[in-house]
Amino acid sequence: METSDQLDWKHLGFSYIKTDYRYISVWKNGSWDDGVMTEDNYLRISEASTALHYGQECFEGLKAYRAKDGSINLFRPDRNAKRMQDSCRKLLMPEFPVERFIDACKKVVKANERFLPPYGTGGTLYLRPYMIGVGHNLGVKPAPEFIFGLFCSPVGAYFKDGLAPCNFCIADYDRAAPLGTGSQKVGGNYAASLLPHKLAADAGFADCIYLDPATHTKIEEVGAANFFGITKDNEFVTPKSPSILPSVTKYSLMEIAEKRFGMKVSERDVYIDRIDEFTEAGACGTAAVITPIGGISYKGKLHVFYSETEVGPVIRKLYDTLVGIQFGEIEPPQGWIFKVE
Ligand SMILES: *Cc1c(COP(=O)(O)O)cnc(C)c1O
């Protein structure tokens, strides 16, 4: 299929571009309907929808890649489908079946194939599945009806000039509570992160780092990405906490570090006043893949890891391997790549 000729593939950012089709399924009277593909990019919902008032909504984010051999890859969509089911259980929303989630991803990519950036441009087609509570409702209780939707938008390579490190500061706020919804991809967490992000950006940082909400001594999240560090002994370390969002990218990097590079990997406490145990640090997630952390500003001092301007060698090879797998340049571990046919 021909690609969209109005788009400048090499200079795409991360913003909404309306594509041709999106998928919608409605849950009513206890079950999901068959779902449809539609050209309409607006929803018409009750003004009394729980998603609007009580934050009964969750979402996901994953990408489709034009592979080196011309085929289309999805990266571990089953993980996103299961994570969304976990979010749904936490917010008393009906689970959307894993098989149907994956099928919706494939349908949306196929129907919008002309928006899939060509191989070699670094661009991808970002997929945004979401679920919202809708229907007439006033009191604080679960919605009578739900919508599962999935749309896509072409996005550019996060870093146009390779892996550029960024500096971060420590947030003065929490994004989640210890026994709250930090480990689910639900809207409320992100509403709570907008102000801390703005304050960090206004102070010249890429984003803020959240410490554990109970003691404020341990690193939890880097904005909307997971934290990892590489120790002097070449160990891959990432924080363990019930209020961290389990990143598919992070668990994939851990497996690559362990299986391909023979590194020791561990999930454990990462104390902010002991960050000098790391020679390299990074933030990871679907959107940015890996953002190398140049430095962290804490108590008025900037702690620099590998370099403020250059990516370290371990993060470089982890990044190259992950992206190589996603774009079909490197043999993937069993079950990581789903083909869109
Ligand atoms: C989505 C998200 C991540 C990254 O998860 P991926 O599955 O790697 O995209 C990390 N932290 C937060 C808070 C997130 O919302």
Short mmCIF file of C-alpha atoms in Angstrom, two decimals, residues 105-338:
data_model
loop_
_atom_site.label_atom_id
_atom_site.label_comp_id
_atom_site.label_asym_id
_atom_site.label_seq_id
_atom_site.Cartn_x
_atom_site.Cartn_y
_atom_site.Cartn_z
CA CYS A 105 -4.18 -3.73 17.09
CA LYS A 106 -3.70 -5.65 13.85
CA LYS A 107 -6.91 -4.32 12.29
CA VAL A 108 -6.06 -0.70 13.10
CA VAL A 109 -2.49 -1.01 11.79
CA LYS A 110 -3.67 -2.73 8.60
CA ALA A 111 -6.42 -0.17 7.95
CA ASN A 112 -3.97 2.71 8.47
CA GLU A 113 -0.98 1.15 6.75
CA ARG A 114 -0.34 4.29 4.68
CA PHE A 115 0.49 6.06 7.96
CA LEU A 116 3.11 3.50 9.01
CA PRO A 117 6.50 5.20 8.69
CA PRO A 118 8.86 3.45 6.25
CA TYR A 119 11.74 1.33 7.54
CA GLY A 120 14.86 3.38 8.11
CA THR A 121 13.12 6.63 9.09
CA GLY A 122 13.06 5.66 12.77
CA GLY A 123 9.34 6.41 12.85
CA THR A 124 6.65 4.02 14.10
CA LEU A 125 2.89 3.83 14.31
CA TYR A 126 1.95 4.44 17.94
CA LEU A 127 -1.16 2.56 19.09
CA ARG A 128 -3.35 3.93 21.86
CA PRO A 129 -5.89 1.47 23.31
CA TYR A 130 -8.13 2.91 26.03
CA MET A 131 -11.21 2.07 28.04
CA ILE A 132 -13.70 4.53 29.53
CA GLY A 133 -16.75 4.21 31.76
CA VAL A 134 -19.76 5.74 29.97
CA GLY A 135 -23.55 5.88 30.24
CA HIS A 136 -25.73 7.90 32.61
CA ASN A 137 -24.49 7.81 36.19
CA LEU A 138 -24.36 10.23 39.11
CA GLY A 139 -23.18 8.57 42.32
CA VAL A 140 -19.66 7.22 42.84
CA LYS A 141 -20.03 3.74 41.40
CA PRO A 142 -18.92 1.82 38.32
CA ALA A 143 -20.41 2.87 34.99
CA PRO A 144 -23.31 0.96 33.41
CA GLU A 145 -21.52 0.87 30.03
CA PHE A 146 -17.96 0.96 28.74
CA ILE A 147 -16.14 1.79 25.54
CA PHE A 148 -12.92 0.10 24.45
CA GLY A 149 -11.25 2.15 21.74
CA LEU A 150 -7.99 1.89 19.84
CA PHE A 151 -6.56 4.55 17.54
CA CYS A 152 -3.12 5.14 16.09
CA SER A 153 -0.86 8.02 15.17
CA PRO A 154 2.48 8.02 13.35
CA VAL A 155 5.31 9.16 15.64
CA GLY A 156 8.94 9.98 15.04
CA ALA A 157 12.12 8.63 16.52
CA TYR A 158 12.33 10.21 19.96
CA PHE A 159 15.91 11.26 19.41
CA LYS A 160 16.72 12.66 16.01
CA ASP A 161 20.46 12.73 16.63
CA GLY A 162 20.86 9.42 18.43
CA LEU A 163 20.63 8.84 22.15
CA ALA A 164 20.87 12.22 23.83
CA PRO A 165 21.10 12.22 27.65
CA CYS A 166 18.70 14.43 29.62
CA ASN A 167 18.84 15.88 33.12
CA PHE A 168 16.12 15.25 35.70
CA CYS A 169 15.18 16.69 39.08
CA ILE A 170 13.45 15.13 42.07
CA ALA A 171 9.70 15.84 42.30
CA ASP A 172 8.25 17.62 45.32
CA TYR A 173 5.05 15.61 44.84
CA ASP A 174 3.94 11.98 44.65
CA ARG A 175 2.30 10.51 41.56
CA ALA A 176 0.73 7.56 43.40
CA ALA A 177 0.17 6.16 46.89
CA PRO A 178 1.90 3.00 48.22
CA LEU A 179 -1.29 0.93 47.99
CA GLY A 180 -2.94 3.07 45.32
CA THR A 181 -3.03 2.82 41.53
CA GLY A 182 0.63 3.48 40.70
CA SER A 183 1.04 0.05 39.12
CA GLN A 184 -1.95 0.50 36.80
CA LYS A 185 -2.03 2.64 33.66
CA VAL A 186 -5.00 4.73 34.79
CA GLY A 187 -5.70 8.36 33.97
CA GLY A 188 -5.64 9.70 37.52
CA ASN A 189 -1.92 9.00 37.90
CA TYR A 190 -1.20 11.16 34.88
CA ALA A 191 -3.45 14.04 35.92
CA ALA A 192 -1.45 14.09 39.17
CA SER A 193 1.82 14.19 37.22
CA LEU A 194 1.05 17.23 35.06
CA LEU A 195 2.00 19.88 37.65
CA PRO A 196 5.24 18.20 38.82
CA HIS A 197 6.21 17.77 35.16
CA LYS A 198 5.52 21.43 34.42
CA LEU A 199 7.57 22.57 37.41
CA ALA A 200 10.48 20.36 36.29
CA ALA A 201 10.26 21.59 32.71
CA ASP A 202 10.08 25.24 33.84
CA ALA A 203 13.26 24.65 35.85
CA GLY A 204 15.03 23.37 32.73
CA PHE A 205 14.76 19.61 33.29
CA ALA A 206 13.42 16.98 30.93
CA ASP A 207 11.09 15.70 33.65
CA CYS A 208 11.03 14.85 37.35
CA ILE A 209 11.85 11.66 39.21
CA TYR A 210 9.32 10.39 41.75
CA LEU A 211 10.54 8.94 45.02
CA ASP A 212 8.64 6.25 46.91
CA PRO A 213 5.56 7.91 48.43
CA ALA A 214 6.01 6.35 51.89
CA THR A 215 9.56 7.41 52.76
CA HIS A 216 10.80 9.61 49.89
CA THR A 217 14.20 7.93 50.00
CA LYS A 218 13.99 5.55 47.02
CA ILE A 219 13.66 6.17 43.28
CA GLU A 220 10.40 4.96 41.74
CA GLU A 221 9.62 6.43 38.32
CA VAL A 222 11.18 8.90 35.90
CA GLY A 223 8.19 10.91 34.72
CA ALA A 224 6.09 8.33 32.86
CA ALA A 225 9.02 5.94 32.40
CA ASN A 226 10.77 3.33 34.54
CA PHE A 227 14.24 3.88 36.02
CA PHE A 228 17.22 1.57 35.63
CA GLY A 229 20.88 1.87 36.48
CA ILE A 230 24.05 -0.01 35.57
CA THR A 231 26.45 -0.59 38.47
CA LYS A 232 30.25 -0.58 38.38
CA ASP A 233 30.00 -4.39 38.39
CA ASN A 234 27.88 -4.34 35.22
CA GLU A 235 24.65 -5.21 37.02
CA PHE A 236 21.30 -4.01 35.67
CA VAL A 237 19.31 -2.66 38.62
CA THR A 238 15.74 -1.37 38.64
CA PRO A 239 13.53 -0.33 41.57
CA LYS A 240 11.10 -2.77 43.14
CA SER A 241 7.89 -1.21 44.43
CA PRO A 242 4.15 -1.84 44.32
CA SER A 243 3.52 1.69 43.03
CA ILE A 244 5.65 1.44 39.86
CA LEU A 245 4.03 0.81 36.49
CA PRO A 246 5.43 -2.51 35.18
CA SER A 247 7.06 -1.40 31.92
CA VAL A 248 7.14 -3.86 29.03
CA THR A 249 10.27 -2.09 27.80
CA LYS A 250 11.97 -2.51 31.18
CA TYR A 251 11.25 -6.25 31.47
CA SER A 252 12.43 -6.68 27.88
CA LEU A 253 15.69 -4.85 28.62
CA MET A 254 16.21 -7.00 31.71
CA GLU A 255 15.86 -10.14 29.62
CA ILE A 256 18.23 -8.79 26.96
CA ALA A 257 20.77 -7.79 29.63
CA GLU A 258 20.64 -11.21 31.24
CA LYS A 259 20.28 -13.56 28.28
CA ARG A 260 22.25 -11.74 25.56
CA PHE A 261 24.89 -9.94 27.57
CA GLY A 262 25.23 -12.22 30.60
CA MET A 263 24.62 -9.36 33.00
CA LYS A 264 23.25 -9.81 36.49
CA VAL A 265 19.82 -8.19 36.77
CA SER A 266 17.94 -7.27 39.91
CA GLU A 267 14.81 -5.48 41.09
CA ARG A 268 15.51 -3.94 44.48
CA ASP A 269 15.47 -0.70 46.43
CA VAL A 270 17.36 2.15 44.75
CA TYR A 271 18.20 4.82 47.32
CA ILE A 272 18.47 8.37 46.04
CA ASP A 273 21.43 9.14 48.33
CA ARG A 274 23.31 6.12 46.97
CA ILE A 275 22.95 6.81 43.25
CA ASP A 276 26.72 6.95 42.89
CA GLU A 277 26.54 3.13 42.78
CA PHE A 278 25.58 3.56 39.11
CA THR A 279 27.93 4.35 36.26
CA GLU A 280 25.04 4.70 33.80
CA ALA A 281 21.33 5.35 34.29
CA GLY A 282 18.34 5.49 32.01
CA ALA A 283 14.58 5.92 31.75
CA CYS A 284 12.67 3.44 29.63
CA GLY A 285 9.23 3.12 28.08
CA THR A 286 7.54 2.53 24.75
CA ALA A 287 7.47 6.17 23.61
CA ALA A 288 11.15 7.04 24.17
CA VAL A 289 12.53 3.47 24.26
CA ILE A 290 15.50 4.59 26.42
CA THR A 291 16.34 8.11 27.56
CA PRO A 292 19.86 8.10 28.99
CA ILE A 293 19.91 10.06 32.25
CA GLY A 294 22.72 12.59 32.10
CA GLY A 295 22.30 13.80 35.66
CA ILE A 296 19.88 14.01 38.57
CA SER A 297 19.51 17.23 40.52
CA TYR A 298 18.99 16.47 44.22
CA LYS A 299 19.30 18.83 47.18
CA GLY A 300 20.81 21.54 44.99
CA LYS A 301 23.49 19.35 43.44
CA LEU A 302 23.58 17.74 39.99
CA HIS A 303 24.80 14.14 40.16
CA VAL A 304 26.16 13.20 36.73
CA PHE A 305 26.27 9.53 35.72
CA TYR A 306 28.22 8.62 32.56
CA SER A 307 28.10 12.00 30.85
CA GLU A 308 25.69 14.89 30.37
CA THR A 309 26.18 14.76 26.62
CA GLU A 310 27.05 11.20 25.64
CA VAL A 311 25.33 7.87 26.08
CA GLY A 312 27.27 5.17 27.96
CA PRO A 313 28.37 1.91 26.29
CA VAL A 314 26.01 -0.44 28.16
CA ILE A 315 22.89 1.61 27.50
CA ARG A 316 24.01 1.97 23.88
CA LYS A 317 24.18 -1.78 23.33
CA LEU A 318 20.92 -2.45 25.19
CA TYR A 319 19.19 0.18 23.05
CA ASP A 320 20.64 -1.12 19.78
CA THR A 321 19.57 -4.66 20.61
CA LEU A 322 16.01 -3.76 21.64
CA VAL A 323 15.41 -1.49 18.64
CA GLY A 324 17.07 -4.07 16.35
CA ILE A 325 14.58 -6.69 17.56
CA GLN A 326 11.63 -4.34 17.12
CA PHE A 327 12.59 -3.44 13.53
CA GLY A 328 13.34 -7.04 12.59
CA GLU A 329 17.11 -6.63 12.26
CA ILE A 330 17.93 -8.98 15.14
CA GLU A 331 16.41 -12.39 15.84
CA PRO A 332 13.76 -11.88 18.55
CA PRO A 333 13.31 -14.04 21.63
CA GLN A 334 10.41 -16.48 21.26
CA GLY A 335 7.02 -14.76 21.38
CA TRP A 336 8.15 -11.13 21.31
CA ILE A 337 7.15 -10.24 17.76
CA PHE A 338 3.60 -10.51 16.43
#
